[in-house]
Amino acid sequence: MKYYQTNQKTRHRASWMLGLLGIAGMLNSCGEIYDLNAFVWEPEIPLNDSVFNREIYVHNLALDGVEGLTGQPPDYLDPILFSLERFSVVHPGYKISDRWDLGMGGSFGVSISGNNGSRRGLGYGSSSVGGYALMDTAYSQVQDLPTSMTIMEPGLTSLDAQGAAGSGMGPFAYTFGGNFIRPDKVVNLGSQDPVLAHEAFMYSHLIYALSEDLIKSFPTAQNAQRAGLLRPRTLIVRTARGNFAKLEFLSYYKDTIDPKNMKRDQRNTPFGYFSFRYILIKADEVRFGFVKRRPSMTVDVSRKKTTVHYDEQI
């Protein structure tokens, strides 16, 4: 019995020492911090004020834009997290943090979500104070931060439709099996001519961003689920840290901004690629671009290319 007690103490001491060594090893592993999913948290780059008061165009935002970041590869159901303040895609591993401002896609397709740590949803449990308001107003007409608006925290909206396929008022319109925006393109659906039938099929089940450009291109288009003409939509986004942006979605198709060129062509224009434009202001400002202090920028996420348009007149 005495031998057993001595052996048990030795085992406990050895286990305790190994535990300490294991913890020390984790703490001293190249200065990196790991969570339970083995995701490596990288130091955050300080915010640069040059992002404010300039128009930023983001093209082709999709999950493949997070390639190269440290950590687990993204799952196709992961939301696409984007930082308006750093005009960059954020790895899904930072979901519970204030490093991102707008969540898109994921298992909800074209759904949009803000980042608020005090409300159930993406980012819950972080210090984030974000959210957004959806305005039934054209982007260019939103000059001031609205004095009365309902900020959804975090908010979740997508399609401008009533019924099973929609969530009410949203920044995108889905045409279902036809195309109520371009009915002339789907007249040959079900045609006996396979070439005509295929061409018509390419214009069915499209998702259009309710942008100013769409309304200008098709001014008589009416929403099949809502009475009346289509109207442009603008998001007022409160960032995770309390600043504000006005934002307009432009497209859901890769390399395709012009709504007249959108079709179901997975080879040449794959879907699931968000394009949008926005202007960011600080929390204590009230005017969007009242004085545009800096030239606009274009960020092509899929090509990892940023272009500053220095030739603009400011």
CSV table of N, CA and C in Angstrom, one decimal, residues 28-164:
chain,number,residue,atom,x,y,z
A,28,ASN,N,4.8,30.5,-25.2
A,28,ASN,CA,6.1,30.9,-25.8
A,28,ASN,C,6.2,30.5,-27.2
A,29,SER,N,5.2,30.0,-27.8
A,29,SER,CA,5.2,29.5,-29.2
A,29,SER,C,5.2,30.7,-30.2
A,30,CYS,N,6.4,31.3,-30.4
A,30,CYS,CA,6.6,32.4,-31.4
A,30,CYS,C,5.7,33.6,-31.1
A,31,GLY,N,5.2,33.7,-29.9
A,31,GLY,CA,4.4,34.9,-29.6
A,31,GLY,C,3.0,34.9,-30.1
A,32,GLU,N,2.5,33.7,-30.7
A,32,GLU,CA,1.2,33.7,-31.3
A,32,GLU,C,0.2,33.3,-30.2
A,33,ILE,N,-1.1,33.7,-30.5
A,33,ILE,CA,-2.2,33.4,-29.6
A,33,ILE,C,-3.1,32.5,-30.4
A,34,TYR,N,-3.5,31.4,-29.8
A,34,TYR,CA,-4.4,30.4,-30.4
A,34,TYR,C,-5.7,30.3,-29.7
A,35,ASP,N,-6.8,30.1,-30.4
A,35,ASP,CA,-8.1,29.8,-29.8
A,35,ASP,C,-8.3,28.3,-29.8
A,36,LEU,N,-9.4,27.9,-29.4
A,36,LEU,CA,-9.7,26.4,-29.3
A,36,LEU,C,-9.7,25.7,-30.7
A,37,ASN,N,-9.9,26.5,-31.7
A,37,ASN,CA,-9.9,25.9,-33.1
A,37,ASN,C,-8.6,26.1,-33.8
A,38,ALA,N,-7.6,26.4,-33.1
A,38,ALA,CA,-6.2,26.5,-33.6
A,38,ALA,C,-6.1,27.7,-34.6
A,39,PHE,N,-6.9,28.7,-34.4
A,39,PHE,CA,-6.8,29.9,-35.3
A,39,PHE,C,-5.8,30.8,-34.7
A,40,VAL,N,-4.9,31.3,-35.5
A,40,VAL,CA,-3.8,32.2,-35.1
A,40,VAL,C,-4.3,33.7,-35.1
A,41,TRP,N,-4.4,34.3,-34.0
A,41,TRP,CA,-4.8,35.8,-34.0
A,41,TRP,C,-3.5,36.6,-34.3
A,42,GLU,N,-3.6,37.4,-35.3
A,42,GLU,CA,-2.5,38.2,-35.7
A,42,GLU,C,-2.7,39.7,-35.2
A,43,PRO,N,-1.6,40.4,-35.0
A,43,PRO,CA,-1.7,41.8,-34.5
A,43,PRO,C,-2.5,42.6,-35.5
A,44,GLU,N,-3.3,43.5,-35.0
A,44,GLU,CA,-4.2,44.4,-35.8
A,44,GLU,C,-3.4,45.6,-36.3
A,45,ILE,N,-3.6,45.9,-37.6
A,45,ILE,CA,-2.9,47.1,-38.2
A,45,ILE,C,-3.6,48.4,-37.7
A,46,PRO,N,-2.9,49.4,-37.2
A,46,PRO,CA,-3.6,50.6,-36.7
A,46,PRO,C,-4.4,51.2,-37.9
A,47,LEU,N,-5.5,51.8,-37.5
A,47,LEU,CA,-6.4,52.5,-38.5
A,47,LEU,C,-5.8,53.7,-39.1
A,48,ASN,N,-5.9,53.9,-40.4
A,48,ASN,CA,-5.3,55.1,-41.1
A,48,ASN,C,-6.5,56.0,-41.4
A,49,ASP,N,-6.4,57.3,-41.1
A,49,ASP,CA,-7.5,58.2,-41.3
A,49,ASP,C,-7.8,58.5,-42.8
A,50,SER,N,-6.9,58.0,-43.6
A,50,SER,CA,-7.1,58.3,-45.1
A,50,SER,C,-8.3,57.5,-45.6
A,51,VAL,N,-8.9,56.6,-44.9
A,51,VAL,CA,-10.1,55.9,-45.3
A,51,VAL,C,-11.3,56.7,-45.3
A,52,PHE,N,-11.3,57.8,-44.5
A,52,PHE,CA,-12.5,58.6,-44.3
A,52,PHE,C,-12.6,59.6,-45.5
A,53,ASN,N,-13.9,60.0,-45.7
A,53,ASN,CA,-14.2,61.1,-46.7
A,53,ASN,C,-13.6,60.8,-48.1
A,54,ARG,N,-13.7,59.6,-48.5
A,54,ARG,CA,-13.4,59.2,-49.9
A,54,ARG,C,-14.3,58.1,-50.3
A,55,GLU,N,-14.6,58.1,-51.6
A,55,GLU,CA,-15.5,57.0,-52.1
A,55,GLU,C,-14.6,55.8,-52.4
A,56,ILE,N,-15.0,54.6,-51.9
A,56,ILE,CA,-14.3,53.4,-52.1
A,56,ILE,C,-15.2,52.4,-52.8
A,57,TYR,N,-14.7,51.9,-53.9
A,57,TYR,CA,-15.4,50.9,-54.7
A,57,TYR,C,-14.8,49.5,-54.4
A,58,VAL,N,-15.6,48.6,-54.0
A,58,VAL,CA,-15.1,47.2,-53.7
A,58,VAL,C,-15.7,46.3,-54.8
A,59,HIS,N,-14.8,45.5,-55.5
A,59,HIS,CA,-15.3,44.6,-56.5
A,59,HIS,C,-15.0,43.2,-56.1
A,60,ASN,N,-15.9,42.3,-56.4
A,60,ASN,CA,-15.6,40.8,-56.4
A,60,ASN,C,-15.3,40.4,-55.0
A,61,LEU,N,-16.0,40.8,-54.0
A,61,LEU,CA,-15.8,40.3,-52.6
A,61,LEU,C,-16.4,39.0,-52.4
A,62,ALA,N,-15.6,37.9,-52.1
A,62,ALA,CA,-16.1,36.6,-52.0
A,62,ALA,C,-15.2,35.9,-51.0
A,63,LEU,N,-15.6,34.6,-50.6
A,63,LEU,CA,-14.8,33.9,-49.6
A,63,LEU,C,-13.3,33.6,-50.1
A,64,ASP,N,-13.2,33.5,-51.5
A,64,ASP,CA,-11.8,33.2,-51.9
A,64,ASP,C,-10.9,34.4,-51.7
A,65,GLY,N,-11.4,35.6,-51.3
A,65,GLY,CA,-10.6,36.7,-50.9
A,65,GLY,C,-9.8,36.6,-49.6
A,66,VAL,N,-10.1,35.5,-48.8
A,66,VAL,CA,-9.4,35.4,-47.6
A,66,VAL,C,-8.2,34.4,-47.7
A,67,GLU,N,-7.9,33.9,-48.9
A,67,GLU,CA,-6.8,33.0,-49.1
A,67,GLU,C,-5.5,33.8,-48.7
A,68,GLY,N,-4.6,33.0,-48.0
A,68,GLY,CA,-3.4,33.6,-47.6
A,68,GLY,C,-3.3,34.0,-46.2
A,69,LEU,N,-4.5,34.2,-45.6
A,69,LEU,CA,-4.5,34.6,-44.2
A,69,LEU,C,-4.2,33.3,-43.3
A,70,THR,N,-3.6,33.5,-42.2
A,70,THR,CA,-3.3,32.4,-41.3
A,70,THR,C,-4.5,31.8,-40.7
A,71,GLY,N,-4.6,30.5,-40.5
A,71,GLY,CA,-5.7,29.9,-39.8
A,71,GLY,C,-6.4,28.8,-40.7
A,72,GLN,N,-7.5,28.3,-40.2
A,72,GLN,CA,-8.2,27.3,-40.9
A,72,GLN,C,-8.8,27.9,-42.2
A,73,PRO,N,-8.9,27.1,-43.2
A,73,PRO,CA,-9.5,27.5,-44.5
A,73,PRO,C,-11.0,27.8,-44.3
A,74,PRO,N,-11.6,28.8,-45.0
A,74,PRO,CA,-13.0,29.0,-44.8
A,74,PRO,C,-13.9,28.0,-45.3
A,75,ASP,N,-15.0,27.8,-44.7
A,75,ASP,CA,-16.1,26.9,-45.1
A,75,ASP,C,-17.0,27.7,-46.0
A,76,TYR,N,-17.6,27.0,-47.0
A,76,TYR,CA,-18.5,27.7,-47.9
A,76,TYR,C,-19.7,28.3,-47.3
A,77,LEU,N,-20.1,27.8,-46.1
A,77,LEU,CA,-21.2,28.4,-45.3
A,77,LEU,C,-20.7,29.6,-44.4
A,78,ASP,N,-19.5,29.8,-44.3
A,78,ASP,CA,-19.0,30.9,-43.5
A,78,ASP,C,-19.5,32.3,-44.1
A,79,PRO,N,-19.8,33.2,-43.3
A,79,PRO,CA,-20.1,34.6,-43.9
A,79,PRO,C,-18.8,35.2,-44.4
A,80,ILE,N,-19.0,36.1,-45.3
A,80,ILE,CA,-17.9,37.0,-45.8
A,80,ILE,C,-17.9,38.2,-44.9
A,81,LEU,N,-16.8,38.4,-44.2
A,81,LEU,CA,-16.7,39.5,-43.2
A,81,LEU,C,-15.8,40.6,-43.9
A,82,PHE,N,-16.3,41.8,-43.8
A,82,PHE,CA,-15.5,42.9,-44.4
A,82,PHE,C,-15.4,44.1,-43.5
A,83,SER,N,-14.2,44.7,-43.5
A,83,SER,CA,-13.9,45.9,-42.7
A,83,SER,C,-14.0,47.1,-43.6
A,84,LEU,N,-15.0,47.9,-43.4
A,84,LEU,CA,-15.1,49.2,-44.1
A,84,LEU,C,-14.0,50.1,-43.8
A,85,GLU,N,-13.6,50.1,-42.5
A,85,GLU,CA,-12.6,51.0,-42.0
A,85,GLU,C,-11.2,50.6,-42.6
A,86,ARG,N,-11.0,49.4,-43.0
A,86,ARG,CA,-9.7,49.0,-43.5
A,86,ARG,C,-9.8,48.5,-45.0
A,87,PHE,N,-11.0,48.7,-45.5
A,87,PHE,CA,-11.4,48.2,-46.9
A,87,PHE,C,-10.7,46.9,-47.2
A,88,SER,N,-11.0,45.9,-46.4
A,88,SER,CA,-10.3,44.6,-46.6
A,88,SER,C,-11.2,43.5,-46.0
A,89,VAL,N,-11.1,42.3,-46.6
A,89,VAL,CA,-11.9,41.1,-46.2
A,89,VAL,C,-11.2,40.6,-44.9
A,90,VAL,N,-12.0,40.1,-44.0
A,90,VAL,CA,-11.6,39.6,-42.7
A,90,VAL,C,-11.9,38.1,-42.6
A,91,HIS,N,-10.9,37.4,-42.1
A,91,HIS,CA,-11.0,35.9,-41.9
A,91,HIS,C,-12.2,35.6,-41.0
A,92,PRO,N,-13.0,34.6,-41.3
A,92,PRO,CA,-14.1,34.2,-40.4
A,92,PRO,C,-13.7,33.9,-39.0
A,93,GLY,N,-12.4,33.6,-38.8
A,93,GLY,CA,-11.9,33.3,-37.4
A,93,GLY,C,-12.0,34.5,-36.5
A,94,TYR,N,-12.2,35.7,-37.1
A,94,TYR,CA,-12.3,36.9,-36.3
A,94,TYR,C,-13.8,37.3,-36.1
A,95,LYS,N,-14.7,36.4,-36.3
A,95,LYS,CA,-16.1,36.7,-36.2
A,95,LYS,C,-16.5,37.4,-35.0
A,96,ILE,N,-16.0,36.9,-33.8
A,96,ILE,CA,-16.3,37.5,-32.5
A,96,ILE,C,-15.3,38.5,-32.2
A,97,SER,N,-15.3,39.6,-32.9
A,97,SER,CA,-14.3,40.7,-32.7
A,97,SER,C,-14.9,42.0,-33.3
A,98,ASP,N,-14.2,43.1,-33.1
A,98,ASP,CA,-14.6,44.3,-33.8
A,98,ASP,C,-13.8,44.6,-35.0
A,99,ARG,N,-13.2,43.6,-35.6
A,99,ARG,CA,-12.3,43.8,-36.8
A,99,ARG,C,-13.1,43.9,-38.1
A,100,TRP,N,-14.4,43.6,-38.1
A,100,TRP,CA,-15.2,43.7,-39.3
A,100,TRP,C,-16.5,44.5,-39.1
A,101,ASP,N,-17.1,45.0,-40.1
A,101,ASP,CA,-18.3,45.9,-40.0
A,101,ASP,C,-19.5,45.3,-40.7
A,102,LEU,N,-19.3,44.5,-41.8
A,102,LEU,CA,-20.5,44.0,-42.5
A,102,LEU,C,-20.2,42.6,-42.9
A,103,GLY,N,-21.2,41.7,-42.6
A,103,GLY,CA,-21.2,40.3,-42.9
A,103,GLY,C,-22.1,40.1,-44.1
A,104,MET,N,-21.7,39.3,-45.1
A,104,MET,CA,-22.4,39.0,-46.3
A,104,MET,C,-22.4,37.5,-46.6
A,105,GLY,N,-23.5,37.1,-47.3
A,105,GLY,CA,-23.5,35.7,-47.8
A,105,GLY,C,-23.6,34.6,-46.8
A,106,GLY,N,-22.7,33.7,-46.8
A,106,GLY,CA,-22.8,32.5,-45.9
A,106,GLY,C,-24.0,31.6,-46.2
A,107,SER,N,-24.5,31.0,-45.3
A,107,SER,CA,-25.6,30.0,-45.5
A,107,SER,C,-26.9,30.7,-46.0
A,108,PHE,N,-27.0,32.0,-45.8
A,108,PHE,CA,-28.2,32.8,-46.2
A,108,PHE,C,-28.0,33.4,-47.6
A,109,GLY,N,-27.0,33.1,-48.4
A,109,GLY,CA,-26.8,33.5,-49.7
A,109,GLY,C,-26.5,35.0,-49.8
A,110,VAL,N,-27.5,35.9,-50.0
A,110,VAL,CA,-27.2,37.3,-50.2
A,110,VAL,C,-27.5,38.1,-48.9
A,111,SER,N,-27.6,37.4,-47.8
A,111,SER,CA,-28.0,38.1,-46.5
A,111,SER,C,-26.9,39.1,-46.1
A,112,ILE,N,-27.3,40.2,-45.4
A,112,ILE,CA,-26.4,41.2,-45.0
A,112,ILE,C,-26.6,41.3,-43.5
A,113,SER,N,-25.5,41.5,-42.7
A,113,SER,CA,-25.6,41.6,-41.3
A,113,SER,C,-24.6,42.6,-40.8
A,114,GLY,N,-24.9,43.4,-39.8
A,114,GLY,CA,-24.0,44.2,-39.1
A,114,GLY,C,-23.3,43.5,-38.0
A,115,ASN,N,-22.4,44.2,-37.3
A,115,ASN,CA,-21.6,43.6,-36.2
A,115,ASN,C,-21.9,44.2,-34.9
A,116,ASN,N,-22.6,43.5,-34.1
A,116,ASN,CA,-23.0,44.1,-32.8
A,116,ASN,C,-22.8,43.0,-31.7
A,117,GLY,N,-21.9,43.3,-30.8
A,117,GLY,CA,-21.6,42.2,-29.8
A,117,GLY,C,-22.6,42.0,-28.7
A,118,SER,N,-23.6,43.0,-28.6
A,118,SER,CA,-24.6,42.8,-27.5
A,118,SER,C,-25.9,42.2,-28.0
A,119,ARG,N,-26.0,41.9,-29.3
A,119,ARG,CA,-27.2,41.3,-29.9
A,119,ARG,C,-26.9,39.9,-30.5
A,120,ARG,N,-27.8,39.0,-30.4
A,120,ARG,CA,-27.6,37.7,-31.0
A,120,ARG,C,-27.4,37.8,-32.5
A,121,GLY,N,-26.4,37.1,-33.0
A,121,GLY,CA,-26.1,37.1,-34.4
A,121,GLY,C,-24.6,37.1,-34.6
A,122,LEU,N,-24.1,37.5,-35.8
A,122,LEU,CA,-22.7,37.5,-36.0
A,122,LEU,C,-22.1,38.5,-35.1
A,123,GLY,N,-20.9,38.2,-34.5
A,123,GLY,CA,-20.2,39.1,-33.7
A,123,GLY,C,-20.7,39.1,-32.2
A,124,TYR,N,-21.7,38.3,-31.9
A,124,TYR,CA,-22.2,38.3,-30.5
A,124,TYR,C,-21.2,37.9,-29.5
A,125,GLY,N,-21.0,38.8,-28.5
A,125,GLY,CA,-20.0,38.5,-27.5
A,125,GLY,C,-18.8,39.4,-27.6
A,126,SER,N,-18.7,40.2,-28.6
A,126,SER,CA,-17.6,41.1,-28.8
A,126,SER,C,-17.9,42.5,-28.3
A,127,SER,N,-17.0,43.4,-28.4
A,127,SER,CA,-17.2,44.8,-28.0
A,127,SER,C,-17.8,45.6,-29.1
A,128,SER,N,-18.2,45.0,-30.2
A,128,SER,CA,-18.7,45.8,-31.4
A,128,SER,C,-20.0,46.5,-31.1
A,129,VAL,N,-20.2,47.6,-31.7
A,129,VAL,CA,-21.5,48.4,-31.5
A,129,VAL,C,-22.2,48.7,-32.9
A,130,GLY,N,-21.9,47.8,-33.9
A,130,GLY,CA,-22.3,48.1,-35.3
A,130,GLY,C,-23.8,47.7,-35.5
A,131,GLY,N,-24.2,48.0,-36.7
A,131,GLY,CA,-25.6,47.7,-37.2
A,131,GLY,C,-25.8,48.5,-38.5
A,132,TYR,N,-27.0,48.5,-39.0
A,132,TYR,CA,-27.2,49.3,-40.2
A,132,TYR,C,-28.7,49.7,-40.3
A,133,ALA,N,-29.0,50.7,-41.1
A,133,ALA,CA,-30.3,51.1,-41.5
A,133,ALA,C,-30.5,51.0,-43.0
A,134,LEU,N,-31.6,50.5,-43.5
A,134,LEU,CA,-31.8,50.4,-44.9
A,134,LEU,C,-32.7,51.5,-45.3
A,135,MET,N,-32.2,52.3,-46.3
A,135,MET,CA,-32.9,53.5,-46.7
A,135,MET,C,-33.5,53.3,-48.1
A,136,ASP,N,-34.8,53.7,-48.3
A,136,ASP,CA,-35.5,53.6,-49.5
A,136,ASP,C,-35.1,54.9,-50.4
A,137,THR,N,-33.8,55.1,-50.5
A,137,THR,CA,-33.4,56.4,-51.1
A,137,THR,C,-32.1,56.1,-51.9
A,138,ALA,N,-32.0,56.8,-53.0
A,138,ALA,CA,-30.8,56.7,-53.9
A,138,ALA,C,-29.5,57.1,-53.2
A,139,TYR,N,-28.4,56.4,-53.4
A,139,TYR,CA,-27.1,56.7,-52.8
A,139,TYR,C,-26.7,58.1,-52.9
A,140,SER,N,-26.8,58.7,-54.1
A,140,SER,CA,-26.3,60.0,-54.4
A,140,SER,C,-27.2,61.1,-53.7
A,141,GLN,N,-28.4,60.7,-53.3
A,141,GLN,CA,-29.3,61.6,-52.6
A,141,GLN,C,-29.1,61.7,-51.1
A,142,VAL,N,-28.3,60.7,-50.6
A,142,VAL,CA,-28.1,60.6,-49.1
A,142,VAL,C,-26.8,61.5,-48.9
A,143,GLN,N,-27.0,62.7,-48.5
A,143,GLN,CA,-26.0,63.7,-48.3
A,143,GLN,C,-25.6,63.8,-46.8
A,144,ASP,N,-26.6,63.6,-45.9
A,144,ASP,CA,-26.4,63.8,-44.5
A,144,ASP,C,-26.7,62.5,-43.8
A,145,LEU,N,-26.1,62.3,-42.6
A,145,LEU,CA,-26.5,61.2,-41.8
A,145,LEU,C,-27.9,61.4,-41.3
A,146,PRO,N,-28.8,60.5,-41.6
A,146,PRO,CA,-30.2,60.8,-41.2
A,146,PRO,C,-30.4,61.0,-39.7
A,147,THR,N,-31.2,62.0,-39.4
A,147,THR,CA,-31.4,62.3,-37.9
A,147,THR,C,-32.3,61.3,-37.3
A,148,SER,N,-33.2,60.6,-38.1
A,148,SER,CA,-34.1,59.6,-37.5
A,148,SER,C,-34.0,58.4,-38.4
A,149,MET,N,-33.5,57.3,-37.9
A,149,MET,CA,-33.4,56.0,-38.6
A,149,MET,C,-33.3,54.9,-37.6
A,150,THR,N,-33.8,53.8,-38.0
A,150,THR,CA,-33.8,52.6,-37.1
A,150,THR,C,-32.6,51.7,-37.4
A,151,ILE,N,-31.6,51.7,-36.5
A,151,ILE,CA,-30.4,50.9,-36.7
A,151,ILE,C,-30.7,49.5,-36.2
A,152,MET,N,-30.6,48.5,-37.1
A,152,MET,CA,-30.8,47.1,-36.8
A,152,MET,C,-29.5,46.6,-36.2
A,153,GLU,N,-29.6,46.0,-35.1
A,153,GLU,CA,-28.4,45.5,-34.4
A,153,GLU,C,-28.6,44.0,-34.1
A,154,PRO,N,-27.9,43.1,-34.8
A,154,PRO,CA,-27.0,43.4,-35.9
A,154,PRO,C,-27.7,43.6,-37.2
A,155,GLY,N,-28.9,43.1,-37.3
A,155,GLY,CA,-29.7,43.2,-38.5
A,155,GLY,C,-29.4,42.1,-39.4
A,156,LEU,N,-30.4,41.7,-40.2
A,156,LEU,CA,-30.2,40.6,-41.2
A,156,LEU,C,-31.3,40.8,-42.3
A,157,THR,N,-30.9,41.1,-43.5
A,157,THR,CA,-31.8,41.3,-44.6
A,157,THR,C,-31.1,40.9,-45.8
A,158,SER,N,-31.9,40.7,-46.9
A,158,SER,CA,-31.3,40.2,-48.1
A,158,SER,C,-32.2,40.7,-49.3
A,159,LEU,N,-33.2,39.9,-49.6
A,159,LEU,CA,-34.0,40.1,-50.8
A,159,LEU,C,-35.2,41.0,-50.6
A,160,ASP,N,-35.4,41.9,-51.6
A,160,ASP,CA,-36.5,42.7,-51.6
A,160,ASP,C,-37.7,42.0,-52.1
A,161,ALA,N,-38.4,41.2,-51.3
A,161,ALA,CA,-39.5,40.3,-51.8
A,161,ALA,C,-40.3,39.9,-50.6
A,162,GLN,N,-41.5,39.6,-50.8
A,162,GLN,CA,-42.4,39.0,-49.8
A,162,GLN,C,-42.6,37.5,-50.1
A,163,GLY,N,-42.6,36.7,-49.0
A,163,GLY,CA,-42.8,35.3,-49.3
A,163,GLY,C,-41.6,34.5,-48.9
A,164,ALA,N,-41.6,33.2,-49.2
A,164,ALA,CA,-40.6,32.2,-48.8
A,164,ALA,C,-39.2,32.6,-49.3
